mmCIF file of C-alpha atoms in Angstrom:
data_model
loop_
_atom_site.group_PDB
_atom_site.id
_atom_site.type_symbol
_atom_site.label_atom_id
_atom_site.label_comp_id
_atom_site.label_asym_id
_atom_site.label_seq_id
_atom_site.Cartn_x
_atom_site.Cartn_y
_atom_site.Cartn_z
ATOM 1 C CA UNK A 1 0.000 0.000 0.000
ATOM 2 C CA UNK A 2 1.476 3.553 -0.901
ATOM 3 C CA UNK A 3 2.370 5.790 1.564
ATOM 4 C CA UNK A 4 0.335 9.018 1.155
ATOM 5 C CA UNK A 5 1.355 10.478 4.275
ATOM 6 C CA UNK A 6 5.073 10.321 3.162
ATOM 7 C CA UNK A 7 4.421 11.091 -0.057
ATOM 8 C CA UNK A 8 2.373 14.686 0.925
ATOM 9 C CA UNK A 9 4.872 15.649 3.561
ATOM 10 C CA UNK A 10 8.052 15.782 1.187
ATOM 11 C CA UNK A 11 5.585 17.558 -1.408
ATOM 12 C CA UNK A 12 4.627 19.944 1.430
ATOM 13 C CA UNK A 13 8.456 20.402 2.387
ATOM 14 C CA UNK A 14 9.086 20.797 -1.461
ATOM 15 C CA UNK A 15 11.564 17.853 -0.876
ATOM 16 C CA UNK A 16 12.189 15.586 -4.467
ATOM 17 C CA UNK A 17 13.219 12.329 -4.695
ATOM 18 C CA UNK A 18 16.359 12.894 -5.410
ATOM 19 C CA UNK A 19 16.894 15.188 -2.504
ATOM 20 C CA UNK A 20 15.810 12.670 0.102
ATOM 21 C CA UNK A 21 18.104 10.420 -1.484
ATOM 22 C CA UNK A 22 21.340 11.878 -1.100
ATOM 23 C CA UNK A 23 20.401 13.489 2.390
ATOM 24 C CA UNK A 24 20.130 9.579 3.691
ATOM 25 C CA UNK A 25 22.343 8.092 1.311
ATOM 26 C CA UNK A 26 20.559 5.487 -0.644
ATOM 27 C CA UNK A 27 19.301 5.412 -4.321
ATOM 28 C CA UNK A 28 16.323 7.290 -5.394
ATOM 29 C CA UNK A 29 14.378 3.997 -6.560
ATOM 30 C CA UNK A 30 14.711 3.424 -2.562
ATOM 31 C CA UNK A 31 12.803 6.318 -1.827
ATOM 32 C CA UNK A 32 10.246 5.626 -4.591
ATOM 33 C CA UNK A 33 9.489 2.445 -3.359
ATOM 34 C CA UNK A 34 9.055 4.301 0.549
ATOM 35 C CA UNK A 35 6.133 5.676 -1.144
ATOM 36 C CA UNK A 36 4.813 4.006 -3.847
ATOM 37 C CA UNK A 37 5.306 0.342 -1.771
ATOM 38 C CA UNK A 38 4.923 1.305 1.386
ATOM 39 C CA UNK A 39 8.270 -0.277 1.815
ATOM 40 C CA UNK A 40 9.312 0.425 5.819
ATOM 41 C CA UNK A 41 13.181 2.714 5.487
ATOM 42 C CA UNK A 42 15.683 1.246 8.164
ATOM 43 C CA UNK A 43 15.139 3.258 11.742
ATOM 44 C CA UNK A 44 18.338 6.095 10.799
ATOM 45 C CA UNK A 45 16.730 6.483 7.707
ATOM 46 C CA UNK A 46 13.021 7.225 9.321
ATOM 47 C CA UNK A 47 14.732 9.410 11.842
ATOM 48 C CA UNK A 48 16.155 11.632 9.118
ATOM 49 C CA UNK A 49 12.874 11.849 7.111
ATOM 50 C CA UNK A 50 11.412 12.604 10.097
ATOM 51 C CA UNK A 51 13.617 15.505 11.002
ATOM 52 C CA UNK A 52 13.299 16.882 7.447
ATOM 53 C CA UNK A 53 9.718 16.963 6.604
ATOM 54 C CA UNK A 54 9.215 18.175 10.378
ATOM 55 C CA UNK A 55 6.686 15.171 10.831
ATOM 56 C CA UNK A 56 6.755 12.737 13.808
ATOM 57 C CA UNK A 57 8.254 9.178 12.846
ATOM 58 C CA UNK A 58 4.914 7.689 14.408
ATOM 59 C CA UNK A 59 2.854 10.136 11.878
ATOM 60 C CA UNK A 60 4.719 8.694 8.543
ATOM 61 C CA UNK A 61 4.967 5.279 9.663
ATOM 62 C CA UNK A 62 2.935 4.155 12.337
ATOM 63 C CA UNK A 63 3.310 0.281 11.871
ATOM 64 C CA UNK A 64 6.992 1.018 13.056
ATOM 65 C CA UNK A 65 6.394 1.933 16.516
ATOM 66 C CA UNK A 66 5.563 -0.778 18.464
ATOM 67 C CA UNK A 67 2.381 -0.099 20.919
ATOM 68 C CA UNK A 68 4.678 0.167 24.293
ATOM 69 C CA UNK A 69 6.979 2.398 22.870
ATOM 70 C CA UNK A 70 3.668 4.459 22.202
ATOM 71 C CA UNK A 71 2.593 4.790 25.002
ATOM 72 C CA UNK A 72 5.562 5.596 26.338
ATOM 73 C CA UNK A 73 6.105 8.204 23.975
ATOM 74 C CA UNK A 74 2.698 9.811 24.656
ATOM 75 C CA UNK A 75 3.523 10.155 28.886
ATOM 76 C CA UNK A 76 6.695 11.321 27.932
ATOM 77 C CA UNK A 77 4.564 14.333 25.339
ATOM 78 C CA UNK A 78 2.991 15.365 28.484
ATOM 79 C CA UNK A 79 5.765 18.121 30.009
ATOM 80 C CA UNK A 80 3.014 19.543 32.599
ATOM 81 C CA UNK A 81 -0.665 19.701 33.639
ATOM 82 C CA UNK A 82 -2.379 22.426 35.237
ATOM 83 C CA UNK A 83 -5.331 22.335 36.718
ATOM 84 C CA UNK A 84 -6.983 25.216 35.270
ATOM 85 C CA UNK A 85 -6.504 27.190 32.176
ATOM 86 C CA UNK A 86 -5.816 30.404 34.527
ATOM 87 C CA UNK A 87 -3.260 28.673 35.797
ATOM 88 C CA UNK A 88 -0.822 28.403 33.107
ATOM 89 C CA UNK A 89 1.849 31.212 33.214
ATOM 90 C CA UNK A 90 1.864 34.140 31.516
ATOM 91 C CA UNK A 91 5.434 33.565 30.647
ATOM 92 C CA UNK A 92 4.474 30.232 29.139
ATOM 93 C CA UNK A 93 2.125 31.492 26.715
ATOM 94 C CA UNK A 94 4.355 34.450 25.525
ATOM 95 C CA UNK A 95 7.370 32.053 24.879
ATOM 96 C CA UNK A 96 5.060 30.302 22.639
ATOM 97 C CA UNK A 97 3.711 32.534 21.189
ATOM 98 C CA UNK A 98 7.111 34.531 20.473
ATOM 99 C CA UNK A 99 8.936 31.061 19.287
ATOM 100 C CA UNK A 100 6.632 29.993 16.587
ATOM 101 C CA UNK A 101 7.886 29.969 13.459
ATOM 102 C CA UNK A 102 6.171 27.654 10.808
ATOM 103 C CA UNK A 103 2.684 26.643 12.158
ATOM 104 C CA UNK A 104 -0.231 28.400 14.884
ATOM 105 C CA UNK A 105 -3.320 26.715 15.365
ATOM 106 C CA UNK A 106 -5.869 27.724 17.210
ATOM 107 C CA UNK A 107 -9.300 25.972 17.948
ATOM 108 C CA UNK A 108 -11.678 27.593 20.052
ATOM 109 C CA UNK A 109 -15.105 28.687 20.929
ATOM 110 C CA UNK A 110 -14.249 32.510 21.822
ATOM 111 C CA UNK A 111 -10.972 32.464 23.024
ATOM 112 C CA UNK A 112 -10.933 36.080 24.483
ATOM 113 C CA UNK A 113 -8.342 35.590 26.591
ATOM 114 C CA UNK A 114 -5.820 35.843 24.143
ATOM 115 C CA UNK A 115 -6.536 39.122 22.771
ATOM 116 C CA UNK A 116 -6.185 40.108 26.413
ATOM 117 C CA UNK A 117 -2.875 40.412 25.391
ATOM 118 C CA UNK A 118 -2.097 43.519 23.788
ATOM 119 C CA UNK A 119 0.119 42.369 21.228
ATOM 120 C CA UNK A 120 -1.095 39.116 20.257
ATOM 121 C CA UNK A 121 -3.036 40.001 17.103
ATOM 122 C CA UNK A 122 0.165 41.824 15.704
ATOM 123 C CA UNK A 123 2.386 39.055 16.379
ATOM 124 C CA UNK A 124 0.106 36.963 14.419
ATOM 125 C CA UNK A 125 0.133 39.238 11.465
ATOM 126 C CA UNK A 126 3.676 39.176 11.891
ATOM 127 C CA UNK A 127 4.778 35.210 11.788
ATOM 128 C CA UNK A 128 2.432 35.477 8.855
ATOM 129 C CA UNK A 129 4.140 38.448 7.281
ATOM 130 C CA UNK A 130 7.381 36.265 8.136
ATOM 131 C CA UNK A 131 6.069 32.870 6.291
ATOM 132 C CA UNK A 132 4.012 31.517 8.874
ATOM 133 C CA UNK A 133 1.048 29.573 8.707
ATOM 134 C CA UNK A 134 -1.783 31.047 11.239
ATOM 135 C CA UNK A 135 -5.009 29.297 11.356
ATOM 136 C CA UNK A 136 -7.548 30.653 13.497
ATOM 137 C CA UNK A 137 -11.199 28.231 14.246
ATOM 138 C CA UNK A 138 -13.855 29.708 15.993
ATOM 139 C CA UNK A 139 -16.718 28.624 17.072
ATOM 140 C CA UNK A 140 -19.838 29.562 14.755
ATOM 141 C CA UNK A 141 -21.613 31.972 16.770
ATOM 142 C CA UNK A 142 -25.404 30.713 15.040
ATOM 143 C CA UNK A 143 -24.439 26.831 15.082
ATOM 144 C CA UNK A 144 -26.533 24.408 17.873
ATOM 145 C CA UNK A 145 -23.631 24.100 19.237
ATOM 146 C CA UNK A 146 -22.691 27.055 20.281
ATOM 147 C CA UNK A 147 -26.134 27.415 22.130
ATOM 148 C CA UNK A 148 -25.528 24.275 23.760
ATOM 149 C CA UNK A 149 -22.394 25.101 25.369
ATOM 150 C CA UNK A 150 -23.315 28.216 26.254
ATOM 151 C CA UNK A 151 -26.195 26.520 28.026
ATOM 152 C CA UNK A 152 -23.818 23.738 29.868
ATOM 153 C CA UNK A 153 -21.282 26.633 31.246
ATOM 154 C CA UNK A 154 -24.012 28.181 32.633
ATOM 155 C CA UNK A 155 -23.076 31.455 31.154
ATOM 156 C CA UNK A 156 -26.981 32.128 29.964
ATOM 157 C CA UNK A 157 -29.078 32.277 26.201
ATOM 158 C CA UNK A 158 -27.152 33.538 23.500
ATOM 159 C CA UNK A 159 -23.445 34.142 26.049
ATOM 160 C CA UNK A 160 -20.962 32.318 24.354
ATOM 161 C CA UNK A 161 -22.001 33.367 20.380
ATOM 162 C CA UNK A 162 -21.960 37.433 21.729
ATOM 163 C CA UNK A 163 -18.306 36.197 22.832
ATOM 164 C CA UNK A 164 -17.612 35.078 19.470
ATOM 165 C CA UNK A 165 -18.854 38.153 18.195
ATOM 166 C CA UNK A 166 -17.146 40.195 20.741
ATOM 167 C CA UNK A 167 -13.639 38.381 19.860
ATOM 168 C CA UNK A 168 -13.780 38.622 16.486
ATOM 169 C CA UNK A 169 -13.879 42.196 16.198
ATOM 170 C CA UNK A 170 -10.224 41.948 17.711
ATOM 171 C CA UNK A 171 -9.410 40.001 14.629
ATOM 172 C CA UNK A 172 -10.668 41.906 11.965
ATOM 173 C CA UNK A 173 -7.331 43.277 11.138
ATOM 174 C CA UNK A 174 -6.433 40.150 10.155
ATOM 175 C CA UNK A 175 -8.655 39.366 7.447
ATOM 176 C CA UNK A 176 -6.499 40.619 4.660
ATOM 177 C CA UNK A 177 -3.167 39.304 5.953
ATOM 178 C CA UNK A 178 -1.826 36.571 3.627
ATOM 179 C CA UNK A 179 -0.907 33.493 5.476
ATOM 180 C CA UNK A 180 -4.037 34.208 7.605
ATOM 181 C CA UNK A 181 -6.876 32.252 7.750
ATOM 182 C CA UNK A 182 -9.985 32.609 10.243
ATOM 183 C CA UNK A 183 -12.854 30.127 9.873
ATOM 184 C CA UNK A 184 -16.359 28.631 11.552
ATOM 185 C CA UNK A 185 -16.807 25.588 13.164
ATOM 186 C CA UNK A 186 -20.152 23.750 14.441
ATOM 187 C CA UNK A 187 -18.492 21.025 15.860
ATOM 188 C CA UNK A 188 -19.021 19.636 19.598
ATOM 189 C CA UNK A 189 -15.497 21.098 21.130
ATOM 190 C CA UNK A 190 -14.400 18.879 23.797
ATOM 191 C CA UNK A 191 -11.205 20.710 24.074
ATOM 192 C CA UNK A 192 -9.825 24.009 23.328
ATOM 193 C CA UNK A 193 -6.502 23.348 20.695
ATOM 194 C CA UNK A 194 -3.758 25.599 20.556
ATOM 195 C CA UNK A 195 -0.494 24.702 18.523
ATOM 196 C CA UNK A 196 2.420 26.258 18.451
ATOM 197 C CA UNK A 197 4.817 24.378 15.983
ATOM 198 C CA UNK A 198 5.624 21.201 18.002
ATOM 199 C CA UNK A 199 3.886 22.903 21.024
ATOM 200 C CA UNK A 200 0.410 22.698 22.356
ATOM 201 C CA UNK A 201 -1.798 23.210 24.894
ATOM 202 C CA UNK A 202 -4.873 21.374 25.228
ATOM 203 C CA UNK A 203 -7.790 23.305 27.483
ATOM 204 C CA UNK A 204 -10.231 20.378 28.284
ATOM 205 C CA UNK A 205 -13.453 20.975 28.438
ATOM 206 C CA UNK A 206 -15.786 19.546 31.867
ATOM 207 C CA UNK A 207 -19.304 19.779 31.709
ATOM 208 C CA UNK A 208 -20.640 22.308 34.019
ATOM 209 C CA UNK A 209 -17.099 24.755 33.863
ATOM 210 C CA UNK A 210 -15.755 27.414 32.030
ATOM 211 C CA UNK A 211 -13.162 27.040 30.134
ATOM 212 C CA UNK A 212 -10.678 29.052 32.292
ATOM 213 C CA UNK A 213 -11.348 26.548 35.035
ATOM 214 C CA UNK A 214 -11.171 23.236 33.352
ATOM 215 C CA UNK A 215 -7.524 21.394 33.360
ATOM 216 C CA UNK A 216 -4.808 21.956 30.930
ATOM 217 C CA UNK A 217 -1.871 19.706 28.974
ATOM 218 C CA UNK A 218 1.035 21.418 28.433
ATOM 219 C CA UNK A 219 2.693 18.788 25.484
ATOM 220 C CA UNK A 220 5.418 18.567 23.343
ATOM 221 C CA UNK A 221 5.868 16.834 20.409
ATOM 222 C CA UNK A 222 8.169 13.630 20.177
ATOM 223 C CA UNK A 223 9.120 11.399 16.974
ATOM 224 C CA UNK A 224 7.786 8.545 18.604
ATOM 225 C CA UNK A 225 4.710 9.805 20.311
ATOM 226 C CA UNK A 226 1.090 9.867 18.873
ATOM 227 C CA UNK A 227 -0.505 11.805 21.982
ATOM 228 C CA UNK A 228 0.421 15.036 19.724
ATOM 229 C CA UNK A 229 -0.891 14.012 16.735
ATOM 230 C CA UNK A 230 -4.060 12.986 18.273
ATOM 231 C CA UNK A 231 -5.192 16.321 18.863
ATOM 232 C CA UNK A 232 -3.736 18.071 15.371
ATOM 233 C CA UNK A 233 -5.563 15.260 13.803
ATOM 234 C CA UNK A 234 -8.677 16.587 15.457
ATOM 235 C CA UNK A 235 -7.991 19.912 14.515
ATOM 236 C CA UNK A 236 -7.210 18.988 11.097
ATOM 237 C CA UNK A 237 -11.056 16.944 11.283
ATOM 238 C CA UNK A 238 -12.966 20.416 12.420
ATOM 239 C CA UNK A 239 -10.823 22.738 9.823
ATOM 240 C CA UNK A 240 -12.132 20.278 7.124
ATOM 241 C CA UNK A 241 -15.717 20.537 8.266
ATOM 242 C CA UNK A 242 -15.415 24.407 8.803
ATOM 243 C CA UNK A 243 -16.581 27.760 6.852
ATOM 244 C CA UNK A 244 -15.047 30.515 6.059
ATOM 245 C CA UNK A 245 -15.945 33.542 8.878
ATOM 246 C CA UNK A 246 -17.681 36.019 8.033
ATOM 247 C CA UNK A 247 -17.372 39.651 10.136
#
């Protein structure tokens, strides 16, 4: 079976065959057969692949990790957990937000909290400006879903979508910045997503609490993990089911 996910990161990472190649030092049939076989590369190889294309080994071939080494891998992803969003430190959030360089995504209902920092908006229109991909979900403030939550926080009828509303007004200068893009979501959002290259942090969501009171995962990526993955791949599943926002 071909190996698609191999395949579209070196095409994303505008990496030929040739390239990969002579960075691991076999022959370019080798490669071809990585992809179009599904053939399994020896472990230095996958580690170098891995490094290049910026993907985790477990993400480009997952029948190579055996399931202990998962798991693992996935404690070891985990670098702190805070009990509540408002707990995490100010420091914590700038550093990741200053150090991002390739990829920011965010996944959120309202996520005020954010633009409670007064230069957060411009830093995103600058890692754009600088070749950064910024993609920004939000929650759509007329979807069921919305309602719903804003029912089980207990914040009252029609709360959480004037949030929405209320937050994206801080974002309008964004609209027209290339690398930008801001988009609507009905999904069910059992936890706030915010990446930060090979940095997240995942705000859980507990029936009954706010947000800013519901436990946090402070994780970093590892070639060998899938814990990671897990929640870009959910991220990746609302983007694809998303609409464009309107303002």
């Amino acid at each position: 079976m071909p190996n698609e996910r191999l395949r579209d990161a070196l095409m994303r990472n505008g990496l030929a065959l040739d390239q990969v190649a002579k960075a691991v030092n076999v022959d370019p049939k080798t490669v071809e057969r990585w992809i179009t076989k599904g053939r399994l590369p020896y472990p230095k190889h996958r580690h170098k692949i891995a490094a290049m294309t910026r993907e985790p080994e477990s993400y480009l071939w997952p029948q190579a990790i055996d399931p202990e080494r998962k798991a693992e891998s996935a404690v070891a992803e985990v670098v702190r957990v805070f009990p509540h969003r408002n707990a995490i430190p100010a420091e914590l959030w700038d550093r990741l937000i200053d150090e991002a360089e390739h990829n920011v995504d965010i996944l959120v209902h309202a996520g005020l909290f954010l633009v409670e920092r007064p230069t957060f908006v411009k830093d995103l229109a600058r890692k754009a400006k600088a070749g950064a991909t910024i993609r920004l979900l939000f929650g759509d403030p007329d979807c069921d879903s919305v309602a719903l939550r804003s029912e089980e926080e207990q914040l009252g009828e029609g709360t959480l979508a004037a949030r929405i509303r209320n937050a994206l007004a801080f974002y309008r200068p964004l609209q027209d910045v290339d690398g930008v893009d801001m988009r609507f979501h009905h999904t069910t959002l059992y936890n706030s997503i915010f990446r930060f290259d090979d940095e997240m942090i995942v705000n859980t969501h507990v029936y009954g609490f706010q947000g800013a009171h519901a436990p946090s995962l402070y994780l970093r990526r590892l070639s060998a993990g899938d814990l990671f993955d897990t929640y870009s791949e959910s991220v990746e599943a609302a983007w694809t089911r998303s609409r464009p926002a309107t303002f």
